[in-house]
Coordinates of N, CA, C and O in Angstrom, one line a residue:
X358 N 82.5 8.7 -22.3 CA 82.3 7.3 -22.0 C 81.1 6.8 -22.8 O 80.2 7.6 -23.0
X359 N 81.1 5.4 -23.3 CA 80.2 5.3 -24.0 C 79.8 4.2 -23.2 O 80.4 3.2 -22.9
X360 N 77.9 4.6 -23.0 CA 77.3 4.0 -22.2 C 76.1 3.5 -23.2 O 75.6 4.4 -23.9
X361 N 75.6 2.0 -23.4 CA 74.3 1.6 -24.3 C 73.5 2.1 -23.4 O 73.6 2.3 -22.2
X362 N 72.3 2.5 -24.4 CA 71.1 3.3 -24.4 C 70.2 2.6 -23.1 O 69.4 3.3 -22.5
X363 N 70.5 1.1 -22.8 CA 69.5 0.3 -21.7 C 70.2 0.5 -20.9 O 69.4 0.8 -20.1
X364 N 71.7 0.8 -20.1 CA 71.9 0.7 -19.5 C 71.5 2.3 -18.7 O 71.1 2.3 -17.5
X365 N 71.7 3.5 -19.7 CA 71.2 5.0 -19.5 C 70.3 5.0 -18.7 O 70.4 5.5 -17.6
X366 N 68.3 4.1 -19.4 CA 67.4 3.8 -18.9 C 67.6 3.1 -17.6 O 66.9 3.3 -16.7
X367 N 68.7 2.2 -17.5 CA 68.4 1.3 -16.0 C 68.9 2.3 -14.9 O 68.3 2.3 -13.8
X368 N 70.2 3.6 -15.1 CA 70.6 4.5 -14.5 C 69.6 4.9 -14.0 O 69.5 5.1 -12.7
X369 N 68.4 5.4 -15.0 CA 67.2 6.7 -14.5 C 66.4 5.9 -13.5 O 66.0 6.2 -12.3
X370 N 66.4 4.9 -14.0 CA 65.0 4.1 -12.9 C 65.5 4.0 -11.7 O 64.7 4.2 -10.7
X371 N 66.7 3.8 -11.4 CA 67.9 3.3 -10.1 C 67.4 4.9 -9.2 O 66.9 5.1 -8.2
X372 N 67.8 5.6 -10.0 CA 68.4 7.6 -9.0 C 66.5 7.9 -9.1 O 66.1 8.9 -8.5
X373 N 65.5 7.2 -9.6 CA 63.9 6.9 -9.4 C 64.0 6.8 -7.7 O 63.9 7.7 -6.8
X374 N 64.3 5.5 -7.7 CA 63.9 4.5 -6.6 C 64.9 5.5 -5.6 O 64.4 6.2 -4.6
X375 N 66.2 5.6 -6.0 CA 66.8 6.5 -4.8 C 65.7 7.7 -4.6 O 64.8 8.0 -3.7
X376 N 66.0 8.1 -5.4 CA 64.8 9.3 -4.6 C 63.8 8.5 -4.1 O 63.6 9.0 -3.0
X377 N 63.2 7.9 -4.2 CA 61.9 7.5 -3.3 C 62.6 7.3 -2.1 O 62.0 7.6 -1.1
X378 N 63.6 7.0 -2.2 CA 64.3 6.4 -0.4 C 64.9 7.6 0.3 O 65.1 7.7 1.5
X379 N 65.2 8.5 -0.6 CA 65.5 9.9 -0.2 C 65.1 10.8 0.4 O 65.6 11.7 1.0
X380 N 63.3 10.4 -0.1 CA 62.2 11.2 0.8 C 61.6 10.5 2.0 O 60.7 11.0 2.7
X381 N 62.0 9.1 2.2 CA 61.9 8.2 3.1 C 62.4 8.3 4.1 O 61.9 8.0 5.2
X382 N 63.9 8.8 4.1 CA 64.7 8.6 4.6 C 64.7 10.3 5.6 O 64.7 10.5 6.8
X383 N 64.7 11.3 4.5 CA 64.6 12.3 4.7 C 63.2 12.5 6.3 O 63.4 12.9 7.5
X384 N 62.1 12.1 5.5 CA 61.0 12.1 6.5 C 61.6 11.0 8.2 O 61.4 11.5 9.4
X385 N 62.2 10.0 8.0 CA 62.6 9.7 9.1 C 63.7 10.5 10.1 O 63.6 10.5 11.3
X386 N 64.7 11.2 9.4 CA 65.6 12.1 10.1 C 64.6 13.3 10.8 O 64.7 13.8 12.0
X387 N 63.6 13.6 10.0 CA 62.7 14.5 10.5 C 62.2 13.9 12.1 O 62.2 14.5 13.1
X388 N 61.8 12.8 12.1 CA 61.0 12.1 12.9 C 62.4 11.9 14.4 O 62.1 11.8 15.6
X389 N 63.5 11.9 13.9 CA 64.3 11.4 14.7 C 64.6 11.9 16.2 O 64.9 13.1 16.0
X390 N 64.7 11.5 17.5 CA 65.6 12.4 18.5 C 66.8 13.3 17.9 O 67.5 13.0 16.9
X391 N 66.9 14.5 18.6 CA 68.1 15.0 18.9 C 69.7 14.0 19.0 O 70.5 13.9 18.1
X392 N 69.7 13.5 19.9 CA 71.0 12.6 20.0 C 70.7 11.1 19.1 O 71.3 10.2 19.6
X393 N 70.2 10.8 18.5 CA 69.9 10.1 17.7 C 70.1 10.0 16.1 O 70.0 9.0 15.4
X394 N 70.2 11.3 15.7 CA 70.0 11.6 13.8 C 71.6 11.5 13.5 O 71.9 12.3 12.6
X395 N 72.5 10.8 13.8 CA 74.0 10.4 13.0 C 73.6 9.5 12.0 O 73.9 9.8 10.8
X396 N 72.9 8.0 12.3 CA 72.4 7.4 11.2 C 71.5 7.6 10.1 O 71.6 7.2 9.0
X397 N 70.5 8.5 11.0 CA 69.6 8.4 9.9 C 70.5 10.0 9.3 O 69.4 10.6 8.9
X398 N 71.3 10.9 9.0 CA 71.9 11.5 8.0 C 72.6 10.8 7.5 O 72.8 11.0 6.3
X399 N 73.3 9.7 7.8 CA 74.0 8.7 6.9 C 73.7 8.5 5.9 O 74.3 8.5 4.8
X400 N 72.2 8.1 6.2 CA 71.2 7.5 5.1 C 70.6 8.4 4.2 O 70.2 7.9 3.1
X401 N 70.6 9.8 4.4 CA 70.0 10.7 3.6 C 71.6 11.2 2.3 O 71.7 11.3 1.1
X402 N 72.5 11.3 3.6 CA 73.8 11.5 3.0 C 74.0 10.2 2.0 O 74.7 10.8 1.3
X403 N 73.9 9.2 1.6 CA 73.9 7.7 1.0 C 73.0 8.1 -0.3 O 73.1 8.2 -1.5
X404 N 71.9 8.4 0.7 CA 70.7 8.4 -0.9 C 71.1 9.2 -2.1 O 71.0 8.9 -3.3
X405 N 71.6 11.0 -1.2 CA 71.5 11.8 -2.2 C 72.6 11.3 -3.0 O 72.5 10.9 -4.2
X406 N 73.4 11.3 -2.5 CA 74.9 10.8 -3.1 C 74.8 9.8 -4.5 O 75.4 9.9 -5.5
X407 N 74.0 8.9 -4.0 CA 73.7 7.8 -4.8 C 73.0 8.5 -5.9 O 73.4 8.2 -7.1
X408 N 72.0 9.4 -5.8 CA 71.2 9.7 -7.2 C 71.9 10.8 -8.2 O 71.9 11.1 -9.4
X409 N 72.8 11.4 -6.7 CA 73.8 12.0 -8.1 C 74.8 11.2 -9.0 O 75.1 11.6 -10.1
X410 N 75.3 10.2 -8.6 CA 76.0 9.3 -9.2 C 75.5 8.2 -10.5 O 76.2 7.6 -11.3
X411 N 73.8 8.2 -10.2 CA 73.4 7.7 -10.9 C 72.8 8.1 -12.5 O 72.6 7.4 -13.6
X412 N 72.6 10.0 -11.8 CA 72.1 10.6 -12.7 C 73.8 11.0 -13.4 O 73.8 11.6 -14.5
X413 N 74.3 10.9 -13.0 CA 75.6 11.6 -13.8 C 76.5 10.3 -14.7 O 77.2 10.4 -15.8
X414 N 76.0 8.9 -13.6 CA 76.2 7.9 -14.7 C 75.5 7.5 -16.5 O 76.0 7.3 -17.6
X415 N 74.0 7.5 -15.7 CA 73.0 8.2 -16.9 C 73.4 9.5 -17.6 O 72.8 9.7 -18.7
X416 N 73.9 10.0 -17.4 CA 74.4 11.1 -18.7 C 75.8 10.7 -18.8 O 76.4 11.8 -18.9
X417 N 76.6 9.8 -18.9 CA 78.0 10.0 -19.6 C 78.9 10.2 -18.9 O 80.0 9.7 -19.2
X418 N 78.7 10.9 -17.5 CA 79.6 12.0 -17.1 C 80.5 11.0 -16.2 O 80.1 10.2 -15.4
X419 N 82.1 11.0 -16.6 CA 83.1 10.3 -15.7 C 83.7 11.1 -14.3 O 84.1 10.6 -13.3
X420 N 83.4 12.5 -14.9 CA 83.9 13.6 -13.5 C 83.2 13.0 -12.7 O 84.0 12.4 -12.0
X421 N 81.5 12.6 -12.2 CA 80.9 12.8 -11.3 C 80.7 11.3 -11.0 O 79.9 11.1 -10.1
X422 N 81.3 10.2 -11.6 CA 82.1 8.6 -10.8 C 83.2 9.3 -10.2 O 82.8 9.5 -9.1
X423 N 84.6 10.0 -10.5 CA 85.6 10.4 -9.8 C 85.3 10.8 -8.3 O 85.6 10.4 -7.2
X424 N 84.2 12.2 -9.0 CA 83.9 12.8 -7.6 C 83.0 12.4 -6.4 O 83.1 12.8 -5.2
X425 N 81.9 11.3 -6.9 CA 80.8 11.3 -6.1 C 81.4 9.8 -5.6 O 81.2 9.5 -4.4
X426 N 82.1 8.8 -6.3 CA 82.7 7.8 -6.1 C 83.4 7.5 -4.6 O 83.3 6.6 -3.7
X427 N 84.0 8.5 -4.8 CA 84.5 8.0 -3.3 C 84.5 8.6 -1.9 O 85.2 8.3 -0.9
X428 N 83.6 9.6 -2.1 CA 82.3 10.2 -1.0 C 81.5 8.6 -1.0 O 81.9 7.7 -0.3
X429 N 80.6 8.4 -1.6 CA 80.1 7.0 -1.3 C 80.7 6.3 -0.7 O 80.3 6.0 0.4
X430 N 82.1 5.8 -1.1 CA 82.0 4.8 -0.1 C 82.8 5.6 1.1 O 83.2 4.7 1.9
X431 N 83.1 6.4 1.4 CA 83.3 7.0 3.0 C 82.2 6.8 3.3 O 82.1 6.1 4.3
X432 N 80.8 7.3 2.7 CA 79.8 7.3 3.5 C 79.5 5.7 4.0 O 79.3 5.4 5.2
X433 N 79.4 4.9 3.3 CA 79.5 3.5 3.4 C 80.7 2.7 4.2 O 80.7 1.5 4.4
X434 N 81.5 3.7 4.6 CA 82.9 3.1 5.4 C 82.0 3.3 6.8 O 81.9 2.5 7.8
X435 N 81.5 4.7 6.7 CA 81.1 5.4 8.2 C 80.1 4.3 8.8 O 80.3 3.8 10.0
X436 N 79.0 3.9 7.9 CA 77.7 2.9 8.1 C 78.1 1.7 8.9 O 77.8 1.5 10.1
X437 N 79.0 0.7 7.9 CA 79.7 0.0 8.5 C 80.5 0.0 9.8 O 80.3 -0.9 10.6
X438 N 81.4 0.9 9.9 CA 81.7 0.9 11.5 C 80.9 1.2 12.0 O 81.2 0.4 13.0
X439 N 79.5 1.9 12.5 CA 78.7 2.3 13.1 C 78.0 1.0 13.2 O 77.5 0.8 14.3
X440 N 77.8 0.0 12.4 CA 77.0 -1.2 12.4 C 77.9 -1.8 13.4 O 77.4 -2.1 14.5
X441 N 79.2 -2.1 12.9 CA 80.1 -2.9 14.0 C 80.4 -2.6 14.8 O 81.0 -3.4 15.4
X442 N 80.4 -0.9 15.4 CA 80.5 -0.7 16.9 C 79.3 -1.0 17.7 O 79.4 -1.6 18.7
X443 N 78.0 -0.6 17.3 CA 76.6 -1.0 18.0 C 76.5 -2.6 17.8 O 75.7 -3.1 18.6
X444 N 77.0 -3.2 17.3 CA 76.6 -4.9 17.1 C 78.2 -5.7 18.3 O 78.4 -6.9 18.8
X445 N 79.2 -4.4 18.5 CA 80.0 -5.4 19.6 C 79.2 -4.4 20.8 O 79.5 -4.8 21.9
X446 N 78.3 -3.3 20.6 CA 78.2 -2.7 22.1 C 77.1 -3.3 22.5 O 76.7 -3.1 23.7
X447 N 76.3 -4.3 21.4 CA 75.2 -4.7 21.9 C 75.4 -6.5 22.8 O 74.5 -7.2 23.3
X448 N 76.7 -6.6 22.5 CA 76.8 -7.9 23.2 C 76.7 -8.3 24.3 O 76.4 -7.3 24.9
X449 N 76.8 -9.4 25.1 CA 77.0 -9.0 26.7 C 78.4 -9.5 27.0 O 79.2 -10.2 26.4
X450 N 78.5 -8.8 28.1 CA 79.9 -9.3 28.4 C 80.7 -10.4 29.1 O 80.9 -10.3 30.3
X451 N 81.2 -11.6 28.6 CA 81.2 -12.5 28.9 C 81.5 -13.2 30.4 O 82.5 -12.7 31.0
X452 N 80.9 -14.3 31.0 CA 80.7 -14.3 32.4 C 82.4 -14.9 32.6 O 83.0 -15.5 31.8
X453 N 82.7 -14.5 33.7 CA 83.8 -14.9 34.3 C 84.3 -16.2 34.8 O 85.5 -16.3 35.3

């Protein structure tokens, strides 16, 4: 795959910032309850995922868009319903 040389650099800085959020995120699962840590591994599961995809984007590599590609967005399917079951569980139930 041929990738221009700014786009390579925009890859490294991107799977940068992921990791900064990786150890953010990381540190919060740490922090988290017991019955509580499904989201926040979401998020760690998201991050890592993300910097491998970025760092494999930055190098060339199309195996690791195939493979890491659509792990992301499962993980990103998972987030999503999790958002829209807590946002209809947080409604009230309408009066009669």
């Amino acid at each position: 795959m041929d990738i221009p040389d700014w786009v390579r650099w925009a890859f490294c800085v991107f799977a940068a910032v992921q990791l900064i959020l990786l150890y953010r995120d990381v540190r919060l699962l740490r922090r988290a309850e017991p019955g509580r840590r499904t989201d926040p591994w979401l998020a760690v599961a998201d991050d890592a995922v993300g910097v491998v995809l970025s760092v494999g984007l930055a190098l060339g590599s199309l195996g690791v868009l195939v493979g890491a590609g659509p792990v992301l967005l499962a993980i990103g399917a998972c987030r999503g319903i999790r958002a829209l079951l807590a946002r209809r569980a947080s409604k009230p139930a309408p009066a009669a």
